[in-house]
Coordinates of C-alpha atoms in Angstrom, one line a residue:
Chain S
X10 CA 4.4 39.4 -103.7
X11 CA 5.7 42.4 -101.7
X12 CA 6.4 41.6 -98.1
X13 CA 6.3 45.4 -97.4
X14 CA 2.8 45.5 -98.8
X15 CA 1.7 42.5 -96.8
X16 CA 3.0 44.1 -93.6
X17 CA 1.2 47.4 -94.2
X18 CA -2.0 45.8 -95.4
X19 CA -1.9 43.5 -92.4
X20 CA -1.5 46.5 -90.0
X21 CA 1.9 45.4 -88.9
X22 CA 4.4 48.0 -87.9
X23 CA 7.1 48.3 -90.6
X24 CA 10.8 49.2 -90.3
X25 CA 12.7 49.7 -93.6
X26 CA 16.4 50.6 -93.9
X27 CA 18.7 51.9 -96.6
X28 CA 21.8 50.5 -98.4
X29 CA 24.1 52.4 -100.6
X30 CA 25.1 50.7 -103.9
X31 CA 28.9 50.6 -104.4
X32 CA 31.0 53.0 -106.5
X33 CA 32.3 50.1 -108.7
X34 CA 31.6 46.5 -109.6
X35 CA 32.3 45.0 -106.2
X36 CA 29.2 43.4 -104.9
X37 CA 30.8 42.6 -101.5
X38 CA 29.4 45.7 -99.9
X39 CA 25.8 44.8 -100.9
X40 CA 26.3 41.2 -99.7
X41 CA 27.4 42.6 -96.4
X42 CA 24.3 44.9 -96.3
X43 CA 22.1 41.9 -97.0
X44 CA 23.8 40.0 -94.1
X45 CA 23.3 42.9 -91.8
X46 CA 19.6 43.5 -92.6
X47 CA 18.4 39.9 -93.3
X48 CA 15.7 38.9 -90.7
X49 CA 15.7 42.4 -89.3
X50 CA 14.3 45.0 -91.8
X51 CA 11.1 44.3 -93.7
X52 CA 12.6 45.8 -96.8
X53 CA 15.7 47.9 -97.7
X54 CA 16.0 50.8 -100.1
X55 CA 18.7 50.9 -102.8
X56 CA 19.5 54.5 -103.8
X57 CA 19.7 55.6 -107.4
X58 CA 22.9 57.6 -108.1
X59 CA 22.2 59.5 -104.9
X60 CA 23.3 63.1 -104.9
X61 CA 23.9 62.6 -108.6
X62 CA 27.1 60.6 -107.9
X63 CA 27.7 57.6 -110.2
X64 CA 27.1 54.3 -108.4
X65 CA 26.1 50.7 -109.4
X66 CA 22.6 50.8 -110.9
X67 CA 19.6 50.3 -108.5
X68 CA 18.3 47.4 -110.6
X69 CA 21.6 45.5 -110.2
X70 CA 22.0 46.5 -106.6
X71 CA 18.4 45.5 -105.7
X72 CA 18.8 42.2 -107.5
X73 CA 22.0 41.4 -105.5
X74 CA 20.2 42.3 -102.2
X75 CA 17.4 40.0 -103.2
X76 CA 19.8 37.2 -103.8
X77 CA 21.1 37.9 -100.3
X78 CA 17.6 37.2 -98.8
X79 CA 16.5 40.8 -98.3
X80 CA 13.4 42.4 -99.9
X81 CA 14.6 45.5 -101.9
X82 CA 12.8 48.8 -102.4
X83 CA 14.4 50.1 -105.7
X84 CA 14.7 53.8 -105.8
X85 CA 14.3 55.3 -109.3
X86 CA 14.9 58.9 -110.3
X87 CA 13.9 60.9 -113.4
X88 CA 17.3 62.7 -113.6
X89 CA 19.2 60.2 -115.7
X90 CA 16.7 58.4 -117.8
X91 CA 13.9 59.3 -120.2
X92 CA 10.5 57.6 -120.3
X93 CA 11.8 54.7 -122.5
X94 CA 14.8 54.0 -120.2
X95 CA 12.7 54.2 -117.0
X96 CA 10.1 51.8 -118.3
X97 CA 12.7 49.3 -119.6
X98 CA 14.4 49.4 -116.1
X99 CA 11.1 48.8 -114.4
X100 CA 10.3 45.8 -116.7
X101 CA 13.7 44.3 -116.2
X102 CA 13.7 44.8 -112.4
X103 CA 10.3 43.2 -112.1
X104 CA 11.6 40.2 -114.1
X105 CA 14.5 39.9 -111.6
X106 CA 12.0 39.7 -108.7
X107 CA 11.9 43.3 -107.5
X108 CA 8.5 44.2 -106.2
X109 CA 8.8 47.6 -104.5
X110 CA 9.8 50.9 -106.2
X111 CA 10.3 54.3 -104.8
X112 CA 9.7 57.0 -107.5
X113 CA 11.7 60.2 -107.1
X114 CA 12.4 63.3 -109.2
X115 CA 16.1 63.1 -108.2
X116 CA 18.7 65.5 -107.0
X117 CA 19.9 67.9 -109.6
X118 CA 23.0 67.0 -111.6
X119 CA 24.9 70.0 -110.3
X120 CA 25.1 68.5 -106.8
X121 CA 27.1 65.4 -108.0
X122 CA 30.3 64.2 -109.5
X123 CA 29.3 64.7 -113.2
X124 CA 28.1 68.3 -113.2
X125 CA 28.6 68.5 -117.0
X126 CA 26.0 65.8 -117.8
X127 CA 22.7 66.5 -119.4
X128 CA 19.8 66.5 -116.8
X129 CA 16.9 64.5 -118.2
X130 CA 13.8 65.0 -116.2
X131 CA 11.6 63.8 -119.1
X132 CA 9.1 62.6 -116.4
X133 CA 8.8 63.9 -112.8
X134 CA 8.0 61.9 -109.6
X135 CA 4.3 62.3 -110.3
X136 CA 4.3 61.1 -113.9
X137 CA 6.8 58.4 -113.0
X138 CA 4.3 57.1 -110.4
X139 CA 1.5 57.2 -113.0
X140 CA 3.7 55.4 -115.5
X141 CA 4.4 52.6 -113.0
X142 CA 0.7 52.3 -112.4
X143 CA 0.2 51.9 -116.1
X144 CA 2.8 49.1 -116.2
X145 CA 0.9 47.5 -113.3
X146 CA -2.2 47.6 -115.4
X147 CA -0.5 45.8 -118.3
X148 CA 0.4 48.6 -120.7
X149 CA 3.2 51.1 -121.3
X150 CA 3.1 54.9 -121.1
X151 CA 1.6 55.1 -124.6
X152 CA -1.0 52.4 -123.8
X153 CA 0.7 49.6 -125.8
X154 CA 0.0 46.2 -124.2
X155 CA 2.8 44.4 -122.3
X156 CA 3.7 40.7 -122.6
X157 CA 3.6 40.2 -118.8
X158 CA 2.7 43.1 -116.6
X159 CA 4.3 44.3 -113.4
X160 CA 2.7 44.3 -109.9
X161 CA 4.8 46.9 -108.2
X162 CA 4.1 48.4 -104.8
X163 CA 4.6 52.0 -105.7
X164 CA 6.2 54.4 -103.3
X165 CA 7.0 58.1 -103.2
X166 CA 8.5 60.8 -100.9
X167 CA 7.1 63.8 -99.1
X168 CA 8.6 66.3 -96.6
X169 CA 6.2 66.2 -93.7
X170 CA 8.1 68.7 -91.6
X171 CA 8.5 71.4 -94.3
X172 CA 7.6 74.9 -93.3
X173 CA 4.7 74.8 -95.7
X174 CA 2.6 71.7 -94.7
X175 CA -0.4 72.7 -96.8
X176 CA 1.8 72.6 -100.0
X177 CA 3.2 69.2 -98.9
X178 CA -0.3 67.8 -98.4
X179 CA -1.3 69.0 -101.9
X180 CA 1.8 67.3 -103.3
X181 CA 0.8 64.1 -101.4
X182 CA -2.8 64.3 -102.7
X183 CA -1.4 64.6 -106.2
X184 CA 0.9 61.6 -105.8
X185 CA -2.0 59.5 -104.4
X186 CA -4.0 60.6 -107.4
X187 CA -1.1 59.5 -109.7
X188 CA -1.1 56.1 -108.0
X189 CA 1.3 56.1 -105.1
X190 CA 0.6 53.4 -102.5
X191 CA 3.2 54.2 -99.8
X192 CA 5.3 57.1 -98.7
X193 CA 8.7 57.2 -97.1
X194 CA 9.2 60.7 -95.7
X195 CA 12.1 63.0 -95.5
X196 CA 13.8 62.8 -92.1
X197 CA 11.5 63.5 -89.1
X198 CA 12.8 64.6 -85.7
X199 CA 9.7 66.3 -84.3
X200 CA 7.1 63.6 -83.8
X201 CA 4.4 66.1 -82.9
X202 CA 4.6 67.8 -86.3
X203 CA 4.9 64.5 -88.1
X204 CA 1.8 63.3 -86.2
X205 CA -0.2 66.3 -87.4
X206 CA 0.9 65.6 -91.0
X207 CA 0.2 61.9 -90.6
X208 CA -3.4 62.5 -89.4
X209 CA -4.1 64.6 -92.5
X210 CA -2.2 62.3 -94.8
X211 CA -4.1 59.2 -93.6
X212 CA -7.3 60.7 -94.9
X213 CA -5.9 59.9 -98.3
X214 CA -5.6 56.2 -99.1
X215 CA -1.9 55.6 -98.5
X216 CA 0.7 54.2 -96.0
X217 CA 3.2 56.6 -94.4
X218 CA 6.6 55.5 -93.1
X219 CA 8.4 58.2 -91.1
X220 CA 11.9 58.8 -92.3
X221 CA 14.5 58.7 -89.5
X222 CA 18.1 59.8 -90.2
X223 CA 20.8 58.7 -87.7
X224 CA 22.5 61.7 -86.2
X225 CA 26.3 61.4 -85.5
X226 CA 26.8 64.7 -83.7
X227 CA 25.4 68.1 -82.9
X228 CA 27.5 69.4 -85.9
X229 CA 25.6 67.1 -88.2
X230 CA 22.2 68.2 -86.7
X231 CA 23.1 71.9 -87.3
X232 CA 24.2 71.1 -90.9
X233 CA 20.9 69.3 -91.6
X234 CA 19.0 72.3 -90.2
X235 CA 21.0 74.7 -92.4
X236 CA 21.3 72.8 -95.6
X237 CA 18.7 70.0 -96.0
X238 CA 15.3 71.0 -97.2
X239 CA 12.4 70.0 -94.9
X240 CA 14.7 68.7 -92.1
X241 CA 14.4 70.4 -88.7
X242 CA 16.3 68.9 -85.7
X243 CA 14.7 70.5 -82.6
X244 CA 17.0 72.5 -80.3
X245 CA 16.6 70.2 -77.3
X246 CA 18.0 67.3 -79.4
X247 CA 21.0 69.4 -80.5
X248 CA 21.6 70.3 -76.9
X249 CA 21.5 66.6 -75.8
X250 CA 24.1 65.8 -78.5
X251 CA 26.2 68.8 -77.6
X252 CA 26.4 67.8 -73.9
X253 CA 26.9 64.1 -74.5
X254 CA 30.4 62.5 -74.0
X255 CA 29.4 60.0 -76.7
X256 CA 27.2 61.8 -79.3
X257 CA 27.2 58.8 -81.7
X258 CA 25.7 56.6 -79.0
X259 CA 23.2 59.4 -78.2
X260 CA 22.2 59.5 -81.8
X261 CA 21.3 55.8 -81.7
X262 CA 19.2 56.4 -78.6
X263 CA 17.4 59.3 -80.3
X264 CA 16.6 57.0 -83.3
X265 CA 15.1 54.4 -81.0
X266 CA 13.1 56.9 -79.1
X267 CA 11.7 58.2 -82.4
X268 CA 10.8 54.7 -83.5
X269 CA 9.0 54.1 -80.3
X270 CA 7.1 57.3 -80.5
X271 CA 6.0 56.8 -84.1
X272 CA 5.0 53.2 -83.2
X273 CA 2.3 54.6 -80.9
X274 CA 0.3 55.7 -83.9
X275 CA 2.1 55.2 -87.2
X276 CA 2.4 52.7 -90.0
X277 CA 6.2 52.4 -89.7
X278 CA 9.5 54.0 -90.1
X279 CA 12.3 54.2 -92.7
X280 CA 15.8 54.3 -91.2
X281 CA 18.5 56.2 -93.0
X282 CA 22.2 56.9 -92.3
X283 CA 25.2 58.4 -94.0
X284 CA 27.1 55.2 -94.6
X285 CA 26.5 53.6 -91.2
X286 CA 24.6 50.5 -92.0
X287 CA 26.2 48.5 -89.1
X288 CA 24.6 51.0 -86.7
X289 CA 21.2 50.8 -88.4
X290 CA 21.4 47.0 -88.1
X291 CA 22.3 47.3 -84.5
X292 CA 19.3 49.6 -83.9
X293 CA 17.0 47.1 -85.6
X294 CA 18.4 44.3 -83.4
X295 CA 17.9 46.3 -80.2
X296 CA 14.4 47.3 -81.1
X297 CA 13.5 43.7 -81.8
X298 CA 14.9 42.6 -78.5
X299 CA 13.7 45.6 -76.4
X300 CA 10.2 45.9 -77.8
X301 CA 9.1 42.6 -79.3
X302 CA 5.5 43.8 -79.0
X303 CA 5.8 46.7 -81.5
X304 CA 7.9 45.2 -84.3
X305 CA 8.0 41.6 -85.6
X306 CA 10.9 41.2 -88.1
X307 CA 10.5 39.1 -91.2
X308 CA 11.7 35.5 -91.0
X309 CA 15.4 35.0 -91.6
Chain Q
X8 CA 15.8 88.8 -127.7
X9 CA 18.6 86.3 -128.3
X10 CA 21.4 86.8 -125.7
X11 CA 24.9 86.2 -127.0
X12 CA 28.3 86.8 -125.5
X13 CA 31.6 87.5 -127.2
X14 CA 34.1 84.5 -127.2
X15 CA 37.5 85.1 -125.6
X16 CA 39.7 87.0 -128.1
X17 CA 42.3 84.2 -128.0
X18 CA 39.7 81.8 -129.3
X19 CA 38.7 84.1 -132.2
X20 CA 42.3 84.8 -133.2
X21 CA 42.9 81.0 -133.2
X22 CA 40.1 80.2 -135.6
X23 CA 41.2 83.0 -137.9
X24 CA 44.9 81.9 -137.9
X25 CA 44.8 80.8 -141.5
X26 CA 43.3 84.0 -142.8
X27 CA 44.6 87.6 -143.1
X28 CA 41.8 89.5 -144.8
X29 CA 38.7 89.6 -142.7
X30 CA 35.2 91.2 -143.1
X31 CA 33.2 91.9 -140.0
X32 CA 29.5 91.6 -139.6
X33 CA 27.5 92.5 -136.5
X34 CA 23.7 92.6 -135.9
X35 CA 21.5 95.6 -135.4
X36 CA 19.0 93.7 -133.2
X37 CA 19.8 91.3 -130.4
X38 CA 23.6 91.3 -130.6
X39 CA 23.5 95.1 -130.3
X40 CA 21.2 94.9 -127.3
X41 CA 23.5 92.2 -125.8
X42 CA 26.6 94.3 -126.4
X43 CA 28.1 91.4 -128.4
X44 CA 27.8 92.6 -132.0
X45 CA 26.6 96.2 -132.1
X46 CA 28.6 98.9 -133.9
X47 CA 30.6 99.6 -130.8
X48 CA 31.7 96.0 -130.4
X49 CA 32.4 95.6 -134.1
X50 CA 34.7 98.7 -134.0
X51 CA 36.5 97.3 -130.9
X52 CA 36.9 93.9 -132.7
X53 CA 38.3 95.7 -135.8
X54 CA 40.9 97.5 -133.6
X55 CA 42.0 94.3 -131.8
X56 CA 42.2 92.2 -135.0
X57 CA 44.3 95.0 -136.7
X58 CA 46.6 95.1 -133.7
X59 CA 47.0 91.3 -134.2
X60 CA 48.1 91.8 -137.8
X61 CA 44.8 91.2 -139.6
X62 CA 43.5 93.4 -142.4
X63 CA 39.9 94.3 -142.0
X64 CA 38.5 94.6 -145.5
X65 CA 35.2 96.2 -144.3
X66 CA 32.4 95.9 -141.9
X67 CA 28.6 96.2 -141.6
X68 CA 26.0 95.9 -138.9
X69 CA 22.8 94.8 -140.8
X70 CA 19.4 95.6 -139.3
X71 CA 18.8 91.9 -138.7
X72 CA 21.5 89.3 -139.4
X73 CA 19.2 86.3 -139.1
X74 CA 17.3 87.5 -142.2
X75 CA 18.8 85.8 -145.3
X76 CA 17.4 88.1 -148.0
X77 CA 18.6 91.1 -146.0
X78 CA 22.1 89.6 -145.5
X79 CA 22.3 88.8 -149.2
X80 CA 21.5 92.4 -149.9
X81 CA 24.2 93.6 -147.5
X82 CA 26.7 91.3 -149.2
X83 CA 25.8 92.8 -152.6
X84 CA 26.2 96.3 -151.3
X85 CA 29.6 95.5 -149.8
X86 CA 30.7 93.5 -152.9
X87 CA 33.9 95.5 -153.5
X88 CA 35.1 95.1 -149.9
X89 CA 34.3 91.4 -149.8
X90 CA 36.1 90.7 -153.1
X91 CA 39.4 90.0 -151.5
X92 CA 38.1 88.8 -148.2
X93 CA 39.2 85.4 -147.0
X94 CA 36.9 85.0 -144.0
X95 CA 33.8 86.7 -142.6
X96 CA 33.6 87.0 -138.8
X97 CA 30.0 87.3 -137.6
X98 CA 29.2 88.9 -134.3
X99 CA 25.6 87.7 -134.1
X100 CA 23.7 84.7 -132.8
X101 CA 24.0 81.3 -134.3
X102 CA 20.9 82.0 -136.5
X103 CA 22.7 85.1 -137.9
X104 CA 26.0 83.3 -138.4
X105 CA 24.2 80.6 -140.4
X106 CA 22.2 83.0 -142.4
X107 CA 25.5 84.6 -143.5
X108 CA 27.1 81.2 -144.2
X109 CA 24.1 80.2 -146.3
X110 CA 24.4 83.4 -148.4
X111 CA 28.1 83.2 -149.4
X112 CA 30.9 80.7 -150.3
X113 CA 33.4 82.7 -148.2
X114 CA 34.2 80.8 -145.0
X115 CA 32.1 82.2 -142.1
X116 CA 33.1 82.2 -138.4
X117 CA 31.4 83.2 -135.3
X118 CA 32.8 85.6 -132.6
X119 CA 30.1 84.8 -130.1
X120 CA 28.5 82.1 -128.0
X121 CA 24.7 82.2 -128.3
X122 CA 23.2 81.8 -124.8
X123 CA 19.4 82.0 -124.5
X124 CA 16.2 83.8 -125.3
X125 CA 16.4 86.6 -122.9
X126 CA 14.1 89.0 -121.1
X127 CA 15.7 92.3 -120.3
X128 CA 15.5 93.0 -116.5
X129 CA 17.2 96.3 -116.9
X130 CA 20.0 97.8 -118.9
X131 CA 22.6 95.0 -119.4
X132 CA 20.8 92.4 -117.3
X133 CA 19.2 89.5 -119.1
X134 CA 17.4 86.4 -117.7
X135 CA 15.9 83.4 -119.4
X136 CA 12.1 83.2 -119.0
X137 CA 11.2 81.2 -122.1
X138 CA 12.8 78.2 -123.7
X139 CA 10.5 78.1 -126.8
X140 CA 9.3 74.6 -125.9
X141 CA 6.5 74.7 -128.4
X142 CA 3.5 74.2 -126.2
X143 CA 3.0 77.1 -123.8
X144 CA 1.5 76.4 -120.3
X145 CA 1.7 79.9 -119.0
X146 CA -2.1 80.2 -118.9
X147 CA -2.1 77.6 -116.2
X148 CA 0.9 78.7 -114.2
X149 CA 0.2 82.3 -113.3
X150 CA 2.4 83.6 -116.1
X151 CA 5.5 81.9 -114.8
X152 CA 7.3 79.3 -116.9
X153 CA 8.5 76.3 -114.9
X154 CA 9.8 74.6 -118.0
X155 CA 12.4 77.3 -118.2
X156 CA 12.7 78.8 -114.7
X157 CA 12.8 75.5 -112.7
X158 CA 16.3 74.0 -113.0
X159 CA 14.6 70.6 -113.4
X160 CA 11.9 71.9 -115.8
X161 CA 9.2 70.3 -113.6
X162 CA 5.6 70.5 -114.7
X163 CA 3.8 69.2 -111.6
X164 CA 4.9 71.4 -108.7
X165 CA 8.1 71.8 -106.7
X166 CA 10.5 68.9 -106.1
X167 CA 11.6 67.8 -102.6
X168 CA 14.3 70.4 -102.7
X169 CA 12.4 73.5 -101.7
X170 CA 14.4 75.2 -99.0
X171 CA 12.7 76.3 -95.7
X172 CA 12.6 79.9 -97.0
X173 CA 10.8 78.7 -100.2
X174 CA 14.0 79.1 -102.3
X175 CA 15.4 76.6 -104.8
X176 CA 18.1 74.1 -103.6
X177 CA 19.9 74.4 -107.0
X178 CA 20.0 78.2 -106.9
X179 CA 19.5 79.1 -103.2
X180 CA 19.4 82.8 -104.0
X181 CA 16.3 82.3 -106.2
X182 CA 12.8 81.7 -105.0
X183 CA 11.4 78.3 -106.2
X184 CA 9.3 79.1 -109.2
X185 CA 6.8 76.5 -108.2
X186 CA 6.3 78.0 -104.8
X187 CA 5.8 81.3 -106.6
X188 CA 3.3 79.7 -109.0
X189 CA 1.5 78.0 -106.0
X190 CA 1.2 81.3 -104.1
X191 CA -0.2 83.2 -107.0
X192 CA -2.6 80.4 -107.9
X193 CA -3.8 80.2 -104.3
X194 CA -4.3 84.0 -104.2
X195 CA -6.4 83.8 -107.3
X196 CA -8.4 80.8 -106.2
X197 CA -7.0 78.7 -109.0
X198 CA -5.3 75.9 -107.1
X199 CA -6.9 73.4 -109.4
X200 CA -4.2 74.4 -111.9
X201 CA -1.6 73.2 -109.2
X202 CA -3.2 69.9 -108.2
X203 CA -4.0 68.9 -111.8
X204 CA -1.6 66.1 -113.0
X205 CA 0.1 67.5 -116.0
X206 CA 1.3 65.0 -118.6
X207 CA 5.0 65.0 -119.6
X208 CA 6.0 67.2 -122.5
X209 CA 5.4 65.9 -126.0
X210 CA 8.8 66.3 -127.5
X211 CA 7.6 65.2 -130.9
X212 CA 6.0 68.6 -131.2
X213 CA 9.4 70.3 -130.9
X214 CA 11.7 67.9 -132.9
X215 CA 14.7 69.6 -134.4
X216 CA 15.0 71.5 -136.7
X217 CA 11.7 73.4 -136.2
X218 CA 10.1 75.3 -139.0
X219 CA 7.0 77.4 -139.6
X220 CA 5.7 78.2 -143.1
X221 CA 2.8 80.5 -143.0
X222 CA 0.1 79.9 -145.6
X223 CA -1.2 82.5 -148.0
X224 CA 1.8 84.8 -147.8

């Protein structure tokens, strides 16, 4: 059973976080992530060769996290595997106890450390979602019966703060139609825009977790605005970071404020960082202590 | 048309290192339009090879080099020149090179890299609009092919990487073709073609090598 699903179905505010699989065979990093997040985050995402950079597989990483007492959300992209490989990963991951999956198209190969590789994209995020739905129903992509079906809680991603909200809502509608059950969004900094998107999105039958990416500095905020699709850090936040003597600390405060704002109306948040899991764990700890009314962490 | 590009001359001279007497063959169709194997390029190649000490036994630019019967005919016409030829260097696409190789026992080499099925934007500018996938969806996508023109070949709309200005994150200078398709479909009141969940491609329909034999001819 998925704890994440239980939380959302029970109307309990959710906080999920992110862990990066190691570049290598050392599982120490993941064990450390499990120790950081256990009893704090409802579930934790394991990225899948993020930015097209080779890392330990999300199946193995999610399994290690699970052994460490943390519920994983296994991210799975269509970039590196065809429909056979995707299905066999999903069957294997389920057998290992993984219950949540986040279906993504995946960053293009050209952004990573093996730009010469063949990009696959046999399926896309939409048809990956509908394929997982089929596995949940007990048959494979081509309707062959399975000896033991999956029961995944199926996730997807949307950019709620993109310049073209109508297009994003159509994409969401299509993902819901394909079988998505929850959404973790691209980073949100403007809660008003997110709220507008959220109200429309909730008309469809799905749960929405607002993505929140920890800012380290005004420079990082400007970089996100210039380079990352769908991410807009408002000027007033950049100014706060610019004026601060300790922008890293200011970034933590911004994340907490965003969590509290989303908690006033939303299903939950998904915390992301660039390799700063200790800080995310600290934020979780402080939220739990400061506002016990809004977020109850899972049992340790 | 098939777009091809001449290989670096050093590479060509390297593959021909064992041979002295060379026959050159261009192509009057695509390779001429691509400036890789027209008469002008064949003459230039002749000059360069001769400068490098090769003997050019003869040359021809057939109307279509991917046409086996036509190539056989050209080889018969140039029988005398080919008699003492040790290698044929073909300045045409891979289909042309292999048509020649299948029509003679003389070793055949290519002088070009074959790139893509190109659309001519204007003189000397070619872009890839079609990848000959075998089941065309242009009727549903406002005449714009996402299989070819989206770097990920997506069938169900844009990925999460559409930039704020509607451009593609892989080629930031290029508009996302799915945004283009979306805008056109919206304008025409055909958004159902956007929201429709399109099944993944059926690659069994385009398994290699493809062939088409028309009946009754």
